[in-house]
């Protein structure tokens, strides 16, 4: 044990040294850090000796405190430390003496065996680790702070700077007075980010210096022994003596700095001028549908841009001076907005976006001049080229709302237009039929007109004008975006707004927003048609297909709207208007069939559409079967957990009772329990007590499980046979899409066959995986069939099918809340919207969160958690 005890004793010494001398090490680190940075070179001799005295005193005090607290550990303490970490403290045990039983041979024999065992244990003695934690003595972590300062000094400073301490320590007042010596520093402006230069370390010659740098010189020794001459400061007034002990000035120009006398030195300062920042506009102005504009710009500066702003002024020469704009406008201040600056990173060279909305400003929709200005830290400015543009504002498509906005603009142009605006508003409201969407807007119009008339008569003030202007804006918004109770009217309005945008030209953002409005209006209109239909009525021979027919028609409408948006974004407005007319005709045909069932046209379907309907039914049946299999898997796992718990309880209750068979009377009230204490599971085996037929629990549960799995397997077999029939009756589909559909159906049939086999074997987890493969293959087949039918329609030169359809060749893929493609008619078991008016994205996030929570719940069966993890990996 010599080696473990010796090493343990060294560890104890380390503990004592650390606990006693950590303050000394902390002080040493704090003293060394500023020396490495060379801070002492900037101190006066008095300040240097003051700090040196304090440092020496702190070192002496902490060293004395450490010597006082230091306790040299003995060998016995090391032995006790080694003994404490072994079971039974064998080292202390072998040093014990037998207290009782001396002279008894049996007792002494037992004692000798005990001593031998303890001696054997001592051979396993190991080194005890020292406890080097002193957080209880340094709760504020002062030692870590000091070590951090020292590390920074080692990384950023220099050990060579410590050598200059000896020079200052040996220097006396007489030495400084008779030296002579000098020191100097060059400090660039803070915004440049450049470091301070110690002039004594700078070689003589040419030195690049940023403009605005400060030079500080200190001369030691007899006055007049050293003098300073410079041509870099450009000073003419307030010059002191060239031999002053302290001199400071700012570098403003290229020149020479010379220190004359003993240890003379000279440098040529090459001033680096601070260039003015620059800014430029990049690209064209982007305008959103509601008036928000986006302007891309780039700014650059040698040391970074500090701020910027955009100035927008009215370009009066470009204004078309007609109607209300013909009068002299009132004086308006320029519109000034701050330019966005980067939140992080440098501002030397960056690109940003100016995003704002001035729809309600008096410059909206008028010619303006926009100038961007940026500044640096010293106030230098960079200005962009004037940009001539029409300040974007919200575009109004409703004629009456557009007229209100025009009069609002005239009123803001000049109060002299007040009487003219009143006359026009009265003329508009003279015959309100067809202009106002409801009585509320008409009454608001009357109130605005009446108040403005009274204000103009009494003398219109700025406050009153602002009140009227705000009311007119609210009225225009209500007229433009007001709620329409009739879905047909809303759809008509959406069509008119889109047609107006086609004629007048619109940006991509406006097109996207108007298309979204058209889609929402179409959905409401189709919902209205669905509500007017009589579900299951006597007007159709196939009432179960009515909902599917309506669903297929809506998909065609979605595809048409997508195509219209593409054509408008590409600038092909003529084609977009032609397709818009076709879209209107299709909606009119839907209106004519609102009292019929969901069949298209004359009620007949093409072979391709019939195949899609049958495949969609198979897809829904397969989804339901997969859900049932998953529920059965959950139930099976739950039964296994309950069986294990009840088996443990039965095993405990069986203690003290007869072993073997149970009495028949007891089996009527208990589950059959095997000798291992396990409840009979879905395998259907009887318990090992030989009375399986008389039990009420395990046999019935097991047979029920077999029956369910057999039922699932039979359902899977029926679906596979039905899919085989549909694949054989699949009409000839042209092109690559048709071939892809056939391959997908083959894959689906193979996956169904594997799922059926797994169900018959009782492997529900594998069956669910194979069913998921079958569902994906069926969805791919449906999408491929849809693409093939669309290609066939294109080959017929745009002619409609027997249903009067004119859908484009492609439809956007639809997805369920988990992000899975459901094809064209592959629905989730209902013809209605899955979420109604709820936000689909929010619902998808909720589902994902619930799946993640359940997959991490360790109380759930492992099979279920593995299935949920596969869902997360896939989707």
GROMACS .gro file of N, CA, C and O in nm, residues 337-446:
model
  440
  337UNK      N    1  -3.836   5.946  -4.437
  337UNK     CA    2  -3.845   5.819  -4.364
  337UNK      C    3  -3.703   5.766  -4.343
  337UNK      O    4  -3.615   5.785  -4.428
  338UNK      N    5  -3.682   5.704  -4.231
  338UNK     CA    6  -3.551   5.647  -4.200
  338UNK      C    7  -3.525   5.522  -4.284
  338UNK      O    8  -3.617   5.441  -4.306
  339UNK      N    9  -3.403   5.508  -4.326
  339UNK     CA   10  -3.364   5.387  -4.398
  339UNK      C   11  -3.329   5.277  -4.298
  339UNK      O   12  -3.267   5.304  -4.194
  340UNK      N   13  -3.367   5.155  -4.326
  340UNK     CA   14  -3.332   5.046  -4.234
  340UNK      C   15  -3.182   5.017  -4.239
  340UNK      O   16  -3.121   5.015  -4.345
  341UNK      N   17  -3.124   4.996  -4.121
  341UNK     CA   18  -2.983   4.962  -4.109
  341UNK      C   19  -2.970   4.817  -4.061
  341UNK      O   20  -3.059   4.766  -3.994
  342UNK      N   21  -2.861   4.750  -4.095
  342UNK     CA   22  -2.843   4.612  -4.048
  342UNK      C   23  -2.838   4.605  -3.896
  342UNK      O   24  -2.775   4.689  -3.831
  343UNK      N   25  -2.905   4.504  -3.840
  343UNK     CA   26  -2.903   4.487  -3.695
  343UNK      C   27  -2.770   4.430  -3.647
  343UNK      O   28  -2.723   4.462  -3.539
  344UNK      N   29  -2.711   4.342  -3.726
  344UNK     CA   30  -2.585   4.280  -3.690
  344UNK      C   31  -2.485   4.290  -3.803
  344UNK      O   32  -2.519   4.324  -3.917
  345UNK      N   33  -2.359   4.260  -3.772
  345UNK     CA   34  -2.256   4.267  -3.875
  345UNK      C   35  -2.209   4.409  -3.898
  345UNK      O   36  -2.253   4.506  -3.835
  346UNK      N   37  -2.117   4.421  -3.993
  346UNK     CA   38  -2.063   4.555  -4.021
  346UNK      C   39  -2.152   4.629  -4.119
  346UNK      O   40  -2.234   4.570  -4.189
  347UNK      N   41  -2.135   4.759  -4.122
  347UNK     CA   42  -2.212   4.845  -4.211
  347UNK      C   43  -2.122   4.906  -4.319
  347UNK      O   44  -2.154   5.010  -4.374
  348UNK      N   45  -2.010   4.840  -4.345
  348UNK     CA   46  -1.921   4.891  -4.448
  348UNK      C   47  -1.982   4.880  -4.586
  348UNK      O   48  -1.971   4.971  -4.668
  349UNK      N   49  -2.047   4.768  -4.613
  349UNK     CA   50  -2.105   4.743  -4.745
  349UNK      C   51  -2.224   4.649  -4.725
  349UNK      O   52  -2.206   4.533  -4.689
  350UNK      N   53  -2.345   4.698  -4.746
  350UNK     CA   54  -2.463   4.615  -4.718
  350UNK      C   55  -2.575   4.650  -4.815
  350UNK      O   56  -2.576   4.757  -4.878
  351UNK      N   57  -2.668   4.558  -4.826
  351UNK     CA   58  -2.791   4.575  -4.904
  351UNK      C   59  -2.908   4.564  -4.808
  351UNK      O   60  -2.910   4.478  -4.720
  352UNK      N   61  -3.009   4.649  -4.827
  352UNK     CA   62  -3.128   4.644  -4.743
  352UNK      C   63  -3.251   4.675  -4.827
  352UNK      O   64  -3.240   4.715  -4.945
  353UNK      N   65  -3.368   4.657  -4.766
  353UNK     CA   66  -3.496   4.683  -4.832
  353UNK      C   67  -3.570   4.792  -4.755
  353UNK      O   68  -3.588   4.783  -4.633
  354UNK      N   69  -3.612   4.896  -4.827
  354UNK     CA   70  -3.699   4.999  -4.770
  354UNK      C   71  -3.842   4.957  -4.798
  354UNK      O   72  -3.886   4.952  -4.913
  355UNK      N   73  -3.915   4.924  -4.692
  355UNK     CA   74  -4.053   4.876  -4.703
  355UNK      C   75  -4.142   4.971  -4.625
  355UNK      O   76  -4.119   4.996  -4.506
  356UNK      N   77  -4.244   5.025  -4.693
  356UNK     CA   78  -4.335   5.116  -4.625
  356UNK      C   79  -4.465   5.124  -4.703
  356UNK      O   80  -4.475   5.072  -4.816
  357UNK      N   81  -4.564   5.186  -4.644
  357UNK     CA   82  -4.696   5.200  -4.707
  357UNK      C   83  -4.742   5.345  -4.686
  357UNK      O   84  -4.762   5.389  -4.574
  358UNK      N   85  -4.757   5.417  -4.798
  358UNK     CA   86  -4.799   5.557  -4.794
  358UNK      C   87  -4.934   5.575  -4.864
  358UNK      O   88  -4.958   5.678  -4.926
  359UNK      N   89  -5.019   5.474  -4.853
  359UNK     CA   90  -5.147   5.481  -4.923
  359UNK      C   91  -5.232   5.597  -4.877
  359UNK      O   92  -5.308   5.654  -4.956
  360UNK      N   93  -5.221   5.636  -4.750
  360UNK     CA   94  -5.304   5.745  -4.698
  360UNK      C   95  -5.234   5.880  -4.701
  360UNK      O   96  -5.293   5.979  -4.658
  361UNK      N   97  -5.111   5.885  -4.751
  361UNK     CA   98  -5.039   6.012  -4.756
  361UNK      C   99  -5.090   6.096  -4.872
  361UNK      O  100  -5.142   6.044  -4.972
  362UNK      N  101  -5.075   6.228  -4.862
  362UNK     CA  102  -5.127   6.316  -4.967
  362UNK      C  103  -5.045   6.307  -5.095
  362UNK      O  104  -5.086   6.358  -5.199
  363UNK      N  105  -4.925   6.242  -5.093
  363UNK     CA  106  -4.847   6.221  -5.214
  363UNK      C  107  -4.883   6.091  -5.285
  363UNK      O  108  -4.828   6.063  -5.391
  364UNK      N  109  -4.970   6.009  -5.225
  364UNK     CA  110  -4.999   5.876  -5.281
  364UNK      C  111  -5.053   5.889  -5.423
  364UNK      O  112  -5.138   5.974  -5.453
  365UNK      N  113  -4.999   5.804  -5.511
  365UNK     CA  114  -5.041   5.796  -5.652
  365UNK      C  115  -5.010   5.926  -5.729
  365UNK      O  116  -5.073   5.952  -5.832
  366UNK      N  117  -4.915   6.004  -5.680
  366UNK     CA  118  -4.873   6.125  -5.749
  366UNK      C  119  -4.724   6.114  -5.784
  366UNK      O  120  -4.649   6.043  -5.716
  367UNK      N  121  -4.678   6.185  -5.889
  367UNK     CA  122  -4.536   6.182  -5.924
  367UNK      C  123  -4.452   6.245  -5.813
  367UNK      O  124  -4.482   6.355  -5.765
  368UNK      N  125  -4.347   6.176  -5.774
  368UNK     CA  126  -4.259   6.224  -5.669
  368UNK      C  127  -4.114   6.199  -5.709
  368UNK      O  128  -4.087   6.126  -5.804
  369UNK      N  129  -4.026   6.259  -5.635
  369UNK     CA  130  -3.882   6.237  -5.650
  369UNK      C  131  -3.830   6.182  -5.518
  369UNK      O  132  -3.849   6.244  -5.412
  370UNK      N  133  -3.765   6.068  -5.525
  370UNK     CA  134  -3.714   6.004  -5.403
  370UNK      C  135  -3.561   6.007  -5.408
  370UNK      O  136  -3.499   5.967  -5.507
  371UNK      N  137  -3.501   6.057  -5.300
  371UNK     CA  138  -3.357   6.065  -5.286
  371UNK      C  139  -3.317   5.995  -5.156
  371UNK      O  140  -3.373   6.025  -5.050
  372UNK      N  141  -3.222   5.905  -5.164
  372UNK     CA  142  -3.171   5.834  -5.047
  372UNK      C  143  -3.043   5.902  -4.999
  372UNK      O  144  -2.957   5.939  -5.080
  373UNK      N  145  -3.031   5.919  -4.868
  373UNK     CA  146  -2.915   5.984  -4.808
  373UNK      C  147  -2.864   5.898  -4.694
  373UNK      O  148  -2.944   5.851  -4.611
  374UNK      N  149  -2.731   5.879  -4.689
  374UNK     CA  150  -2.669   5.805  -4.578
  374UNK      C  151  -2.558   5.891  -4.519
  374UNK      O  152  -2.501   5.977  -4.586
  375UNK      N  153  -2.530   5.870  -4.390
  375UNK     CA  154  -2.428   5.945  -4.317
  375UNK      C  155  -2.331   5.850  -4.249
  375UNK      O  156  -2.369   5.738  -4.212
  376UNK      N  157  -2.206   5.898  -4.233
  376UNK     CA  158  -2.111   5.823  -4.153
  376UNK      C  159  -2.095   5.890  -4.017
  376UNK      O  160  -2.167   5.986  -3.984
  377UNK      N  161  -2.002   5.844  -3.937
  377UNK     CA  162  -1.991   5.891  -3.799
  377UNK      C  163  -1.943   6.034  -3.788
  377UNK      O  164  -1.965   6.099  -3.685
  378UNK      N  165  -1.875   6.087  -3.887
  378UNK     CA  166  -1.828   6.226  -3.877
  378UNK      C  167  -1.921   6.321  -3.951
  378UNK      O  168  -1.888   6.439  -3.971
  379UNK      N  169  -2.038   6.272  -3.993
  379UNK     CA  170  -2.137   6.359  -4.054
  379UNK      C  171  -2.128   6.372  -4.204
  379UNK      O  172  -2.206   6.448  -4.264
  380UNK      N  173  -2.038   6.302  -4.270
  380UNK     CA  174  -2.033   6.306  -4.415
  380UNK      C  175  -2.153   6.234  -4.474
  380UNK      O  176  -2.195   6.129  -4.423
  381UNK      N  177  -2.208   6.287  -4.581
  381UNK     CA  178  -2.329   6.233  -4.640
  381UNK      C  179  -2.302   6.183  -4.782
  381UNK      O  180  -2.218   6.238  -4.855
  382UNK      N  181  -2.374   6.079  -4.815
  382UNK     CA  182  -2.377   6.028  -4.951
  382UNK      C  183  -2.520   6.030  -5.002
  382UNK      O  184  -2.613   5.990  -4.930
  383UNK      N  185  -2.540   6.078  -5.122
  383UNK     CA  186  -2.675   6.098  -5.177
  383UNK      C  187  -2.687   6.019  -5.305
  383UNK      O  188  -2.595   6.016  -5.388
  384UNK      N  189  -2.802   5.952  -5.322
  384UNK     CA  190  -2.827   5.875  -5.443
  384UNK      C  191  -2.880   5.965  -5.554
  384UNK      O  192  -2.918   6.081  -5.531
  385UNK      N  193  -2.882   5.912  -5.673
  385UNK     CA  194  -2.941   5.984  -5.785
  385UNK      C  195  -3.092   5.998  -5.763
  385UNK      O  196  -3.157   5.906  -5.715
  386UNK      N  197  -3.151   6.114  -5.796
  386UNK     CA  198  -3.296   6.130  -5.780
  386UNK      C  199  -3.372   6.024  -5.860
  386UNK      O  200  -3.342   5.999  -5.976
  387UNK      N  201  -3.466   5.963  -5.794
  387UNK     CA  202  -3.547   5.858  -5.857
  387UNK      C  203  -3.687   5.914  -5.882
  387UNK      O  204  -3.759   5.951  -5.789
  388UNK      N  205  -3.724   5.920  -6.012
  388UNK     CA  206  -3.856   5.969  -6.050
  388UNK      C  207  -3.954   5.853  -6.048
  388UNK      O  208  -3.931   5.751  -6.116
  389UNK      N  209  -4.061   5.866  -5.973
  389UNK     CA  210  -4.158   5.757  -5.965
  389UNK      C  211  -4.292   5.811  -5.920
  389UNK      O  212  -4.304   5.926  -5.876
  390UNK      N  213  -4.393   5.728  -5.933
  390UNK     CA  214  -4.526   5.757  -5.880
  390UNK      C  215  -4.535   5.687  -5.745
  390UNK      O  216  -4.521   5.564  -5.737
  391UNK      N  217  -4.552   5.764  -5.639
  391UNK     CA  218  -4.555   5.706  -5.506
  391UNK      C  219  -4.670   5.606  -5.496
  391UNK      O  220  -4.787   5.643  -5.511
  392UNK      N  221  -4.639   5.479  -5.471
  392UNK     CA  222  -4.746   5.378  -5.472
  392UNK      C  223  -4.845   5.400  -5.359
  392UNK      O  224  -4.812   5.448  -5.252
  393UNK      N  225  -4.965   5.363  -5.388
  393UNK     CA  226  -5.073   5.364  -5.290
  393UNK      C  227  -5.166   5.248  -5.317
  393UNK      O  228  -5.154   5.178  -5.419
  394UNK      N  229  -5.256   5.226  -5.229
  394UNK     CA  230  -5.350   5.116  -5.248
  394UNK      C  231  -5.434   5.141  -5.371
  394UNK      O  232  -5.482   5.252  -5.395
  395UNK      N  233  -5.451   5.034  -5.450
  395UNK     CA  234  -5.532   5.044  -5.571
  395UNK      C  235  -5.675   5.000  -5.540
  395UNK      O  236  -5.699   4.897  -5.477
  396UNK      N  237  -5.769   5.080  -5.585
  396UNK     CA  238  -5.911   5.051  -5.564
  396UNK      C  239  -5.972   5.014  -5.699
  396UNK      O  240  -5.956   5.086  -5.798
  397UNK      N  241  -6.042   4.901  -5.700
  397UNK     CA  242  -6.103   4.852  -5.823
  397UNK      C  243  -6.253   4.880  -5.827
  397UNK      O  244  -6.313   4.881  -5.933
  398UNK      N  245  -6.314   4.898  -5.713
  398UNK     CA  246  -6.457   4.931  -5.711
  398UNK      C  247  -6.473   5.076  -5.757
  398UNK      O  248  -6.411   5.168  -5.701
  399UNK      N  249  -6.551   5.102  -5.862
  399UNK     CA  250  -6.556   5.237  -5.921
  399UNK      C  251  -6.594   5.345  -5.820
  399UNK      O  252  -6.533   5.453  -5.819
  400UNK      N  253  -6.694   5.320  -5.737
  400UNK     CA  254  -6.737   5.421  -5.642
  400UNK      C  255  -6.627   5.448  -5.539
  400UNK      O  256  -6.599   5.563  -5.503
  401UNK      N  257  -6.561   5.341  -5.491
  401UNK     CA  258  -6.452   5.360  -5.397
  401UNK      C  259  -6.338   5.439  -5.461
  401UNK      O  260  -6.276   5.525  -5.397
  402UNK      N  261  -6.311   5.413  -5.589
  402UNK     CA  262  -6.205   5.486  -5.658
  402UNK      C  263  -6.240   5.634  -5.670
  402UNK      O  264  -6.154   5.722  -5.659
  403UNK      N  265  -6.368   5.664  -5.691
  403UNK     CA  266  -6.411   5.803  -5.700
  403UNK      C  267  -6.397   5.874  -5.565
  403UNK      O  268  -6.355   5.991  -5.558
  404UNK      N  269  -6.429   5.804  -5.457
  404UNK     CA  270  -6.414   5.863  -5.323
  404UNK      C  271  -6.267   5.895  -5.296
  404UNK      O  272  -6.233   6.002  -5.243
  405UNK      N  273  -6.177   5.803  -5.334
  405UNK     CA  274  -6.035   5.825  -5.311
  405UNK      C  275  -5.984   5.943  -5.394
  405UNK      O  276  -5.899   6.022  -5.349
  406UNK      N  277  -6.036   5.959  -5.514
  406UNK     CA  278  -5.993   6.072  -5.598
  406UNK      C  279  -6.036   6.204  -5.535
  406UNK      O  280  -5.958   6.301  -5.532
  407UNK      N  281  -6.157   6.212  -5.483
  407UNK     CA  282  -6.201   6.335  -5.418
  407UNK      C  283  -6.124   6.360  -5.288
  407UNK      O  284  -6.097   6.474  -5.251
  408UNK      N  285  -6.088   6.253  -5.221
  408UNK     CA  286  -6.006   6.266  -5.101
  408UNK      C  287  -5.870   6.327  -5.136
  408UNK      O  288  -5.819   6.413  -5.065
  409UNK      N  289  -5.813   6.281  -5.247
  409UNK     CA  290  -5.686   6.337  -5.291
  409UNK      C  291  -5.698   6.485  -5.324
  409UNK      O  292  -5.613   6.567  -5.285
  410UNK      N  293  -5.807   6.524  -5.392
  410UNK     CA  294  -5.826   6.664  -5.426
  410UNK      C  295  -5.842   6.750  -5.302
  410UNK      O  296  -5.793   6.865  -5.297
  411UNK      N  297  -5.911   6.697  -5.202
  411UNK     CA  298  -5.930   6.774  -5.080
  411UNK      C  299  -5.798   6.793  -5.006
  411UNK      O  300  -5.773   6.900  -4.949
  412UNK      N  301  -5.711   6.690  -5.007
  412UNK     CA  302  -5.581   6.704  -4.944
  412UNK      C  303  -5.489   6.795  -5.026
  412UNK      O  304  -5.397   6.857  -4.973
  413UNK      N  305  -5.514   6.805  -5.156
  413UNK     CA  306  -5.432   6.891  -5.243
  413UNK      C  307  -5.446   7.037  -5.203
  413UNK      O  308  -5.349   7.110  -5.191
  414UNK      N  309  -5.571   7.079  -5.178
  414UNK     CA  310  -5.595   7.217  -5.137
  414UNK      C  311  -5.735   7.229  -5.078
  414UNK      O  312  -5.829   7.163  -5.126
  415UNK      N  313  -5.746   7.310  -4.975
  415UNK     CA  314  -5.879   7.332  -4.916
  415UNK      C  315  -5.971   7.407  -5.012
  415UNK      O  316  -6.092   7.408  -4.993
  416UNK      N  317  -5.915   7.469  -5.116
  416UNK     CA  318  -5.999   7.537  -5.214
  416UNK      C  319  -6.088   7.438  -5.290
  416UNK      O  320  -6.189   7.478  -5.349
  417UNK      N  321  -6.053   7.312  -5.291
  417UNK     CA  322  -6.134   7.210  -5.359
  417UNK      C  323  -6.252   7.164  -5.275
  417UNK      O  324  -6.326   7.075  -5.317
  418UNK      N  325  -6.271   7.222  -5.156
  418UNK     CA  326  -6.378   7.176  -5.068
  418UNK      C  327  -6.514   7.185  -5.133
  418UNK      O  328  -6.593   7.090  -5.130
  419UNK      N  329  -6.548   7.302  -5.192
  419UNK     CA  330  -6.679   7.319  -5.253
  419UNK      C  331  -6.697   7.222  -5.370
  419UNK      O  332  -6.806   7.165  -5.389
  420UNK      N  333  -6.592   7.206  -5.450
  420UNK     CA  334  -6.602   7.116  -5.565
  420UNK      C  335  -6.624   6.971  -5.518
  420UNK      O  336  -6.705   6.898  -5.576
  421UNK      N  337  -6.555   6.930  -5.413
  421UNK     CA  338  -6.572   6.793  -5.362
  421UNK      C  339  -6.713   6.774  -5.311
  421UNK      O  340  -6.775   6.669  -5.333
  422UNK      N  341  -6.770   6.875  -5.243
  422UNK     CA  342  -6.907   6.863  -5.193
  422UNK      C  343  -7.004   6.844  -5.309
  422UNK      O  344  -7.095   6.759  -5.304
  423UNK      N  345  -6.988   6.922  -5.417
  423UNK     CA  346  -7.079   6.909  -5.532
  423UNK      C  347  -7.069   6.770  -5.595
  423UNK      O  348  -7.170   6.710  -5.630
  424UNK      N  349  -6.948   6.720  -5.608
  424UNK     CA  350  -6.931   6.588  -5.671
  424UNK      C  351  -6.991   6.479  -5.584
  424UNK      O  352  -7.058   6.387  -5.633
  425UNK      N  353  -6.969   6.487  -5.452
  425UNK     CA  354  -7.026   6.386  -5.364
  425UNK      C  355  -7.178   6.390  -5.365
  425UNK      O  356  -7.246   6.285  -5.362
  426UNK      N  357  -7.234   6.511  -5.370
  426UNK     CA  358  -7.381   6.520  -5.379
  426UNK      C  359  -7.430   6.462  -5.511
  426UNK      O  360  -7.536   6.397  -5.516
  427UNK      N  361  -7.356   6.486  -5.619
  427UNK     CA  362  -7.397   6.432  -5.749
  427UNK      C  363  -7.392   6.280  -5.749
  427UNK      O  364  -7.478   6.213  -5.807
  428UNK      N  365  -7.290   6.223  -5.684
  428UNK     CA  366  -7.279   6.077  -5.679
  428UNK      C  367  -7.394   6.018  -5.599
  428UNK      O  368  -7.453   5.915  -5.637
  429UNK      N  369  -7.428   6.082  -5.486
  429UNK     CA  370  -7.533   6.028  -5.400
  429UNK      C  371  -7.673   6.066  -5.445
  429UNK      O  372  -7.770   6.028  -5.379
  430UNK      N  373  -7.687   6.140  -5.557
  430UNK     CA  374  -7.820   6.180  -5.603
  430UNK      C  375  -7.903   6.058  -5.640
  430UNK      O  376  -8.022   6.050  -5.606
  431UNK      N  377  -7.844   5.963  -5.710
  431UNK     CA  378  -7.912   5.839  -5.745
  431UNK      C  379  -7.825   5.723  -5.696
  431UNK      O  380  -7.740   5.673  -5.768
  432UNK      N  381  -7.844   5.679  -5.574
  432UNK     CA  382  -7.754   5.581  -5.513
  432UNK      C  383  -7.779   5.437  -5.556
  432UNK      O  384  -7.707   5.347  -5.512
  433UNK      N  385  -7.884   5.414  -5.639
  433UNK     CA  386  -7.915   5.277  -5.676
  433UNK      C  387  -7.795   5.213  -5.746
  433UNK      O  388  -7.744   5.263  -5.845
  434UNK      N  389  -7.750   5.096  -5.690
  434UNK     CA  390  -7.641   5.022  -5.752
  434UNK      C  391  -7.503   5.068  -5.712
  434UNK      O  392  -7.404   5.003  -5.749
  435UNK      N  393  -7.493   5.180  -5.641
  435UNK     CA  394  -7.361   5.230  -5.602
  435UNK      C  395  -7.320   5.181  -5.465
  435UNK      O  396  -7.202   5.156  -5.441
  436UNK      N  397  -7.413   5.171  -5.375
  436UNK     CA  398  -7.383   5.137  -5.237
  436UNK      C  399  -7.419   4.991  -5.211
  436UNK      O  400  -7.523   4.943  -5.254
  437UNK      N  401  -7.331   4.922  -5.140
  437UNK     CA  402  -7.353   4.781  -5.111
  437UNK      C  403  -7.460   4.761  -5.004
  437UNK      O  404  -7.525   4.657  -5.001
  438UNK      N  405  -7.478   4.861  -4.917
  438UNK     CA  406  -7.580   4.851  -4.814
  438UNK      C  407  -7.614   4.991  -4.765
  438UNK      O  408  -7.554   5.091  -4.808
  439UNK      N  409  -7.708   4.998  -4.674
  439UNK     CA  410  -7.753   5.128  -4.624
  439UNK      C  411  -7.646   5.196  -4.539
  439UNK      O  412  -7.641   5.319  -4.532
  440UNK      N  413  -7.562   5.117  -4.475
  440UNK     CA  414  -7.460   5.176  -4.388
  440UNK      C  415  -7.366   5.264  -4.467
  440UNK      O  416  -7.335   5.377  -4.428
  441UNK      N  417  -7.319   5.214  -4.581
  441UNK     CA  418  -7.227   5.294  -4.662
  441UNK      C  419  -7.295   5.418  -4.716
  441UNK      O  420  -7.233   5.525  -4.726
  442UNK      N  421  -7.422   5.408  -4.751
  442UNK     CA  422  -7.496   5.525  -4.801
  442UNK      C  423  -7.508   5.631  -4.692
  442UNK      O  424  -7.486   5.751  -4.715
  443UNK      N  425  -7.541   5.587  -4.569
  443UNK     CA  426  -7.554   5.682  -4.460
  443UNK      C  427  -7.421   5.746  -4.424
  443UNK      O  428  -7.413   5.866  -4.392
  444UNK      N  429  -7.315   5.670  -4.433
  444UNK     CA  430  -7.182   5.727  -4.406
  444UNK      C  431  -7.148   5.831  -4.512
  444UNK      O  432  -7.089   5.935  -4.482
  445UNK      N  433  -7.186   5.803  -4.636
  445UNK     CA  434  -7.161   5.898  -4.744
  445UNK      C  435  -7.239   6.028  -4.719
  445UNK      O  436  -7.186   6.138  -4.736
  446UNK      N  437  -7.365   6.016  -4.679
  446UNK     CA  438  -7.447   6.134  -4.651
  446UNK      C  439  -7.387   6.217  -4.538
  446UNK      O  440  -7.381   6.340  -4.544
   0.00000   0.00000   0.00000
